[in-house]
CSV table of C-alpha atoms in Angstrom, one decimal:
chain,number,residue,atom,x,y,z
A,1,UNK,CA,7.5,20.8,31.0
A,2,UNK,CA,11.2,21.7,30.7
A,3,UNK,CA,13.3,23.4,27.3
A,4,UNK,CA,14.8,20.2,26.3
A,5,UNK,CA,11.0,18.0,26.6
A,6,UNK,CA,9.4,20.8,24.4
A,7,UNK,CA,12.4,20.6,21.7
A,8,UNK,CA,12.0,16.6,22.4
A,9,UNK,CA,8.1,16.7,21.3
A,10,UNK,CA,8.8,19.6,18.6
A,11,UNK,CA,11.1,17.3,16.6
A,12,UNK,CA,9.2,14.3,16.9
A,13,UNK,CA,6.0,16.0,15.5
A,14,UNK,CA,8.4,16.7,12.8
A,15,UNK,CA,9.5,13.6,12.3
A,16,UNK,CA,5.8,12.5,12.3
A,17,UNK,CA,4.8,15.0,10.0
A,18,UNK,CA,7.9,14.7,7.0
A,19,UNK,CA,7.1,10.7,7.3
A,20,UNK,CA,3.3,11.6,6.9
A,21,UNK,CA,4.0,13.5,4.0
A,22,UNK,CA,6.7,10.8,2.4
A,23,UNK,CA,3.5,8.7,2.2
A,24,UNK,CA,1.3,11.3,0.7
A,25,UNK,CA,3.7,12.0,-1.8
A,26,UNK,CA,4.5,7.7,-2.5
A,27,UNK,CA,1.1,7.1,-2.6
A,28,UNK,CA,0.0,9.8,-5.0
A,29,UNK,CA,3.0,9.3,-7.1
A,30,UNK,CA,2.0,5.7,-7.6
A,31,UNK,CA,-1.9,6.5,-8.4
A,32,UNK,CA,-0.6,8.7,-11.2
A,33,UNK,CA,2.4,6.4,-12.3
A,34,UNK,CA,-0.2,3.4,-12.5
A,35,UNK,CA,-3.1,5.8,-14.4
A,36,UNK,CA,-0.5,7.1,-16.9
A,37,UNK,CA,1.1,3.5,-17.5
A,38,UNK,CA,-2.6,1.7,-17.4
A,39,UNK,CA,-2.5,0.9,-21.1
A,40,UNK,CA,1.2,0.1,-21.6
A,41,UNK,CA,0.7,-2.2,-18.3
A,42,UNK,CA,-2.5,-4.2,-20.1
A,43,UNK,CA,-0.4,-3.9,-22.7
A,44,UNK,CA,2.5,-5.9,-21.5
A,45,UNK,CA,0.6,-8.1,-19.8
A,46,UNK,CA,-1.5,-9.3,-23.1
A,47,UNK,CA,2.0,-9.8,-24.4
A,48,UNK,CA,3.8,-11.5,-21.9
A,49,UNK,CA,0.3,-13.9,-21.7
A,50,UNK,CA,-0.3,-14.7,-25.0
A,51,UNK,CA,3.5,-14.3,-26.7
A,52,UNK,CA,5.5,-15.3,-24.0
A,53,UNK,CA,2.4,-18.0,-23.0
A,54,UNK,CA,4.2,-17.4,-19.0
A,55,UNK,CA,2.9,-15.9,-16.0
A,56,UNK,CA,3.6,-12.0,-15.9
A,57,UNK,CA,3.9,-11.2,-12.8
A,58,UNK,CA,7.1,-12.3,-10.9
A,59,UNK,CA,8.0,-11.6,-7.5
A,60,UNK,CA,10.9,-12.1,-5.3
A,61,UNK,CA,11.4,-12.4,-1.9
A,62,UNK,CA,13.4,-8.8,-0.8
A,63,UNK,CA,14.2,-7.6,2.9
A,64,UNK,CA,12.6,-3.8,3.5
A,65,UNK,CA,12.4,-1.8,6.4
A,66,UNK,CA,14.0,-2.6,9.6
A,67,UNK,CA,14.3,-6.1,7.4
A,68,UNK,CA,11.4,-6.9,7.6
A,69,UNK,CA,11.1,-9.2,4.2
A,70,UNK,CA,8.4,-8.6,1.4
A,71,UNK,CA,7.9,-10.1,-2.2
A,72,UNK,CA,8.8,-7.4,-4.8
A,73,UNK,CA,6.7,-7.5,-8.2
A,74,UNK,CA,7.7,-7.0,-11.6
A,75,UNK,CA,7.0,-8.0,-14.9
A,76,UNK,CA,8.3,-12.3,-16.0
A,77,UNK,CA,11.5,-11.5,-18.4
A,78,UNK,CA,13.0,-14.6,-17.9
A,79,UNK,CA,11.9,-18.3,-18.5
A,80,UNK,CA,14.3,-20.9,-17.1
A,81,UNK,CA,17.3,-17.7,-15.7
A,82,UNK,CA,17.1,-16.9,-19.9
A,83,UNK,CA,15.6,-13.4,-20.4
A,84,UNK,CA,12.5,-13.7,-23.0
A,85,UNK,CA,12.5,-11.1,-26.2
A,86,UNK,CA,9.8,-8.9,-24.6
A,87,UNK,CA,11.6,-9.2,-21.5
A,88,UNK,CA,14.3,-7.9,-22.9
A,89,UNK,CA,12.8,-4.9,-24.4
A,90,UNK,CA,11.3,-4.4,-21.2
A,91,UNK,CA,14.4,-4.7,-18.6
A,92,UNK,CA,16.2,-2.2,-21.0
A,93,UNK,CA,13.7,-0.2,-20.9
A,94,UNK,CA,12.7,0.1,-16.9
A,95,UNK,CA,8.9,-1.1,-17.9
A,96,UNK,CA,10.0,-4.9,-16.3
A,97,UNK,CA,9.7,-2.6,-12.6
A,98,UNK,CA,6.4,-0.6,-13.3
A,99,UNK,CA,4.8,-2.8,-10.4
A,100,UNK,CA,6.6,-2.1,-8.1
A,101,UNK,CA,4.6,0.7,-7.8
A,102,UNK,CA,1.8,-1.3,-6.2
A,103,UNK,CA,4.6,-1.8,-3.8
A,104,UNK,CA,4.4,1.4,-3.2
A,105,UNK,CA,0.7,2.0,-2.7
A,106,UNK,CA,0.8,-1.3,-0.1
A,107,UNK,CA,3.8,0.4,2.1
A,108,UNK,CA,6.0,-2.5,1.2
A,109,UNK,CA,8.3,0.4,-0.8
A,110,UNK,CA,8.4,4.2,-1.7
A,111,UNK,CA,9.5,5.8,-4.5
A,112,UNK,CA,12.6,7.3,-3.4
A,113,UNK,CA,15.1,4.9,-0.8
A,114,UNK,CA,17.5,2.6,-0.8
A,115,UNK,CA,17.8,-1.1,-3.4
A,116,UNK,CA,15.7,-3.4,-2.0
A,117,UNK,CA,18.4,-6.3,-1.6
A,118,UNK,CA,17.6,-10.1,-1.3
A,119,UNK,CA,19.3,-12.2,1.6
A,120,UNK,CA,21.7,-13.5,-1.1
A,121,UNK,CA,22.6,-9.7,-2.0
A,122,UNK,CA,23.1,-8.9,1.9
A,123,UNK,CA,25.5,-12.1,2.8
A,124,UNK,CA,27.7,-11.2,-0.3
A,125,UNK,CA,27.7,-7.4,0.2
A,126,UNK,CA,28.6,-8.3,4.0
A,127,UNK,CA,26.0,-5.6,4.9
A,128,UNK,CA,25.0,-6.8,8.2
A,129,UNK,CA,27.2,-4.3,10.4
A,130,UNK,CA,26.7,-1.5,12.5
A,131,UNK,CA,28.1,0.8,9.8
A,132,UNK,CA,25.3,-0.1,7.0
A,133,UNK,CA,22.1,-0.8,9.7
A,134,UNK,CA,20.9,2.5,8.7
A,135,UNK,CA,19.9,1.6,5.7
A,136,UNK,CA,17.1,-0.6,7.3
A,137,UNK,CA,15.6,2.4,8.6
A,138,UNK,CA,13.9,3.4,5.3
A,139,UNK,CA,11.8,1.5,3.0
A,140,UNK,CA,13.5,0.5,0.1
A,141,UNK,CA,13.0,2.5,-3.4
A,142,UNK,CA,12.0,1.9,-6.7
A,143,UNK,CA,14.3,4.8,-6.9
A,144,UNK,CA,17.6,6.2,-5.3
A,145,UNK,CA,20.6,7.8,-4.7
A,146,UNK,CA,22.9,5.2,-6.9
A,147,UNK,CA,20.5,5.7,-9.6
A,148,UNK,CA,19.9,8.9,-9.8
A,149,UNK,CA,24.2,9.2,-9.6
A,150,UNK,CA,24.1,6.5,-11.9
A,151,UNK,CA,26.5,4.2,-9.8
């Protein structure tokens, strides 16, 4: 094998290593987060079930890596498109997104990555062009550049 072939194999090995390490990080972080937030998750679930009297989880179709659809999980915060009292608190604190750690464990999402968009968002933002295609090479994340830099 020539020098270019060796370099290609080396670069491929580095990419695979990085993907494996990121997946290990995602699984470890999500598992720990779910353990830490287990009691609040149970309390929120009970509040939504008995106080708000509606389903605990909300599932929404989103577009993920390689433009593959998946269902994002969140705590149900609205009924008939009106936020409930508990839902307002959950949204304000970001606790409505705790179930997304399940999406990470399932492999649909990552801890850090681009925002998971709906088909409506993609059409509205006109992000179906070559310039934005790079975003589809990564799994969507619970947090990302925009959240970190308050954009």
